C-alpha positions as a printed NumPy array, in Angstrom:
array([[ 26.454,  26.683,  -8.675],
       [ 23.105,  27.996,  -7.31 ],
       [ 22.051,  26.75 ,  -3.86 ],
       [ 18.404,  27.352,  -4.648],
       [ 16.398,  24.457,  -3.795],
       [ 13.369,  23.086,  -5.762],
       [ 10.078,  23.543,  -3.874],
       [  8.801,  20.214,  -2.402],
       [  5.724,  18.688,  -3.979],
       [  2.467,  18.81 ,  -2.035],
       [  2.929,  15.005,  -1.922],
       [  6.475,  15.31 ,  -0.265],
       [  5.249,  18.068,   2.131],
       [  2.016,  16.123,   3.327],
       [  3.832,  13.057,   4.237],
       [  7.165,  14.277,   5.291],
       [  8.849,  13.06 ,   2.42 ],
       [  7.296,   9.653,   2.26 ],
       [  5.31 ,   8.589,  -0.831],
       [  2.411,   6.489,   0.361],
       [  1.903,   3.18 ,  -1.7  ],
       [ -1.102,   0.911,  -0.959],
       [ -0.151,  -2.751,  -0.692],
       [ -2.073,  -5.927,  -0.286],
       [ -1.165,  -9.672,  -0.332],
       [ -2.977, -12.942,  -0.432],
       [ -0.881, -15.863,   1.122],
       [ -0.736, -19.56 ,   1.907],
       [ -0.891, -18.939,   5.716],
       [  0.014, -16.369,   8.514],
       [  3.715, -17.   ,   8.862],
       [  5.593, -14.588,   6.525],
       [  8.754, -16.61 ,   6.63 ],
       [  7.463, -19.936,   5.989],
       [  4.054, -19.614,   4.066],
       [  3.765, -18.784,   0.381],
       [  3.138, -15.336,  -1.013],
       [  0.429, -16.018,  -3.674],
       [ -0.762, -12.635,  -4.915],
       [  0.392,  -9.042,  -4.469],
       [ -1.057,  -5.663,  -5.71 ],
       [  0.099,  -2.126,  -5.219],
       [ -1.752,   1.06 ,  -5.929],
       [  0.316,   4.249,  -6.406],
       [ -1.351,   7.489,  -5.465],
       [ -1.204,  11.053,  -6.923],
       [ -2.035,  14.389,  -5.493],
       [ -3.833,  17.048,  -7.413],
       [ -2.831,  20.831,  -7.356],
       [ -5.518,  21.398,  -4.478],
       [ -3.826,  18.796,  -2.414],
       [ -6.329,  16.129,  -2.532],
       [ -5.175,  12.481,  -2.835],
       [ -6.444,   9.865,  -5.474],
       [ -5.67 ,   6.462,  -6.487],
       [ -3.418,   6.461,  -9.646],
       [ -1.849,   3.302, -11.088],
       [ -2.645,  -0.444, -10.128],
       [ -0.074,  -3.011, -10.25 ],
       [ -0.933,  -6.635,  -9.47 ],
       [  0.299, -10.162, -10.177],
       [ -0.277, -13.759,  -9.21 ],
       [  2.936, -15.364,  -7.751],
       [  4.509, -19.   ,  -7.761],
       [  4.892, -20.289,  -4.388],
       [  8.568, -20.1  ,  -3.468],
       [ 10.639, -23.424,  -3.311],
       [  9.681, -25.24 ,   0.116],
       [  6.871, -22.709,   0.789],
       [  4.118, -23.927,   3.184],
       [  0.553, -23.815,   2.058],
       [ -2.185, -24.006,   4.79 ],
       [ -5.491, -25.655,   3.414],
       [ -7.529, -23.385,   5.59 ],
       [ -6.059, -20.063,   3.972],
       [ -6.413, -21.555,   0.43 ],
       [-10.051, -22.27 ,   1.279],
       [-10.546, -18.686,   2.581],
       [ -9.146, -16.963,  -0.416],
       [-10.273, -19.497,  -3.065],
       [ -6.838, -19.58 ,  -4.658],
       [ -5.455, -22.751,  -6.488],
       [ -1.693, -22.107,  -6.439],
       [ -1.17 , -24.619,  -9.07 ],
       [ -4.012, -23.569, -11.388],
       [ -2.046, -22.962, -14.727],
       [ -4.502, -20.333, -15.56 ],
       [ -3.399, -18.12 , -12.96 ],
       [ -0.321, -17.092, -15.196],
       [  1.772, -16.784, -12.004],
       [  5.112, -15.121, -11.924],
       [  8.228, -15.521,  -9.826],
       [  8.582, -13.17 ,  -6.748],
       [ 11.783, -11.602,  -7.921],
       [ 10.408, -10.717, -11.26 ],
       [  7.045,  -9.192,  -9.871],
       [  8.955,  -7.236,  -7.165],
       [ 11.661,  -5.965,  -9.43 ],
       [  9.093,  -4.513, -11.911],
       [  6.775,  -3.092,  -9.158],
       [  9.68 ,  -1.555,  -7.394],
       [ 10.945,   0.273, -10.604],
       [  7.416,   1.915, -10.763],
       [  7.589,   2.959,  -7.099],
       [ 11.115,   4.494,  -7.462],
       [  9.918,   6.252, -10.63 ],
       [  7.184,   7.962,  -8.573],
       [  9.325,   8.701,  -5.412],
       [ 11.66 ,  10.697,  -8.062],
       [  8.621,  12.258,  -9.588],
       [  7.326,  13.681,  -6.384],
       [ 10.535,  14.549,  -4.89 ],
       [ 10.146,  12.   ,  -1.93 ],
       [ 12.855,  10.133,  -0.061],
       [ 11.356,   6.666,  -0.234],
       [  8.042,   4.923,  -0.209],
       [  5.808,   3.934,   2.903],
       [  3.496,   1.055,   2.778],
       [ -0.2  ,   1.564,   3.26 ],
       [ -2.15 ,  -1.396,   4.289],
       [ -5.503,  -2.618,   6.045],
       [ -3.766,  -4.443,   9.011],
       [ -0.551,  -3.073,   7.348],
       [  1.896,  -5.315,   9.675],
       [  0.585,  -8.459,   8.041],
       [  1.265,  -7.182,   4.375],
       [  4.674,  -5.667,   5.309],
       [  5.854,  -8.806,   6.927],
       [  5.271, -10.766,   3.657],
       [  6.766,  -8.072,   1.439],
       [  9.756,  -7.758,   3.668],
       [ 10.174, -11.691,   3.813],
       [ 10.085, -11.727,  -0.144],
       [ 12.665,  -9.051,  -0.39 ],
       [ 14.932, -10.786,   1.962],
       [ 14.277, -14.25 ,   0.301],
       [ 15.292, -12.828,  -3.121],
       [ 18.146, -10.808,  -1.888],
       [ 16.549,  -7.651,  -3.518],
       [ 18.985,  -4.692,  -2.538],
       [ 16.787,  -1.734,  -3.723],
       [ 13.63 ,  -1.957,  -1.673],
       [ 12.006,   1.396,  -2.099],
       [  9.913,   0.968,   1.104],
       [ 10.675,   2.109,   4.555],
       [ 11.9  ,  -0.975,   6.489],
       [  9.586,  -0.815,   9.342],
       [  7.264,   2.27 ,   9.31 ],
       [  3.71 ,   1.755,   7.545],
       [  0.326,   3.485,   7.566],
       [ -2.326,   1.117,   8.817],
       [ -5.945,   2.041,   7.35 ],
       [ -7.581,  -0.257,  10.16 ],
       [ -6.194,   1.902,  12.713],
       [ -6.836,   5.17 ,  10.917],
       [-10.473,   4.119,  10.151],
       [-10.972,   3.121,  13.665],
       [-10.297,   6.883,  14.693],
       [-11.977,   8.445,  11.724],
       [-14.888,   6.223,  10.982],
       [-15.334,   3.963,  14.126],
       [-14.791,   0.831,  12.166],
       [-11.834,  -1.57 ,  11.548],
       [-13.058,  -3.987,   9.078],
       [-12.233,  -2.949,   5.399],
       [-15.658,  -3.644,   4.021],
       [-17.473,  -1.902,   6.946],
       [-15.028,   1.07 ,   6.904],
       [-15.634,   1.466,   3.082],
       [-19.369,   1.331,   3.568],
       [-19.305,   3.921,   6.243],
       [-17.326,   6.253,   4.12 ],
       [-19.772,   5.704,   1.142],
       [-17.315,   3.642,  -0.836],
       [-18.922,   0.698,  -2.79 ],
       [-17.802,  -2.687,  -1.588],
       [-18.46 ,  -6.019,  -3.21 ],
       [-17.966,  -8.822,  -0.84 ],
       [-17.948, -11.209,  -3.631],
       [-14.774,  -9.654,  -5.008],
       [-12.941,  -9.32 ,  -1.68 ],
       [ -9.851, -11.404,  -0.718],
       [ -8.19 , -10.78 ,  -4.106],
       [ -5.177,  -8.619,  -3.642],
       [ -5.951,  -6.408,  -6.52 ],
       [ -9.724,  -5.542,  -5.311],
       [ -8.663,  -5.281,  -1.677],
       [ -5.795,  -2.964,  -2.565],
       [ -7.786,  -0.703,  -4.654],
       [-10.495,  -0.437,  -1.844],
       [ -7.847,   0.232,   0.81 ],
       [ -6.438,   3.085,  -1.592],
       [ -9.96 ,   4.592,  -1.942],
       [-10.513,   4.454,   1.807],
       [ -7.003,   6.002,   2.606],
       [ -7.667,   8.846,   0.042],
       [-11.021,   9.379,   1.621],
       [ -9.816,   9.588,   4.988],
       [ -6.906,  11.873,   4.235],
       [ -8.974,  14.194,   1.931],
       [-11.779,  14.347,   4.617],
       [ -9.301,  15.29 ,   7.158],
       [ -8.159,  18.221,   4.97 ],
       [-11.673,  19.4  ,   4.408],
       [-12.113,  19.542,   8.149],
       [ -9.046,  21.79 ,   8.457],
       [ -6.539,  19.281,   9.502],
       [ -3.965,  19.924,   6.905],
       [ -1.583,  21.949,   6.399],
       [ -1.545,  22.015,  10.263],
       [  1.979,  21.373,  10.517],
       [  2.631,  24.66 ,   8.437],
       [  0.199,  26.768,  10.283],
       [  1.678,  29.716,  12.328],
       [  1.964,  29.274,  16.087],
       [ -0.796,  31.074,  17.937],
       [  0.664,  33.067,  20.771],
       [ -1.356,  33.673,  23.958],
       [ -2.693,  37.272,  24.394]])
């Protein structure tokens, strides 16, 4: 049997074997363990032959509050979500996550990565609600790293001098409609555009492939 190894994809090389997947949630409060998960969206990313990152597939769903979930009226007023509106076409957490995770695992295999890493704007919040839903539904094959994430709020603060999603996008020249904000699908796609912009801009400035550059020895 040959021991030749398949060359790593540019995606796997760029993020040390991680596959970035952008995630945003809308919720019924701030406590991931007690408050309802109401919307979730994920945007997968692709990398072209020149090493530039682009948004790829958008996955989104409205979700039924889990049994016993807390709903804070202030949070619902902020998002404008009526959890019990029949026209939401809401689905159950386990069905939504199982289907989305299947797509993520497909892309992990496609790019030769080890696992996915969540990208989010203030990623700790989104990651907390995703992890709580995984635990609540006893999902065994979670493709995401259990605690690592890429936070575009932090990255944008360094790259653009902004931390708010709308202001970060506008600074980067990305259109942002405040009237469409606070839906998981819209915010996720804008976060994906922002993440790709920063990664690609860093590449254009010569910042990657820094890890593969030869060491420069002193004269």
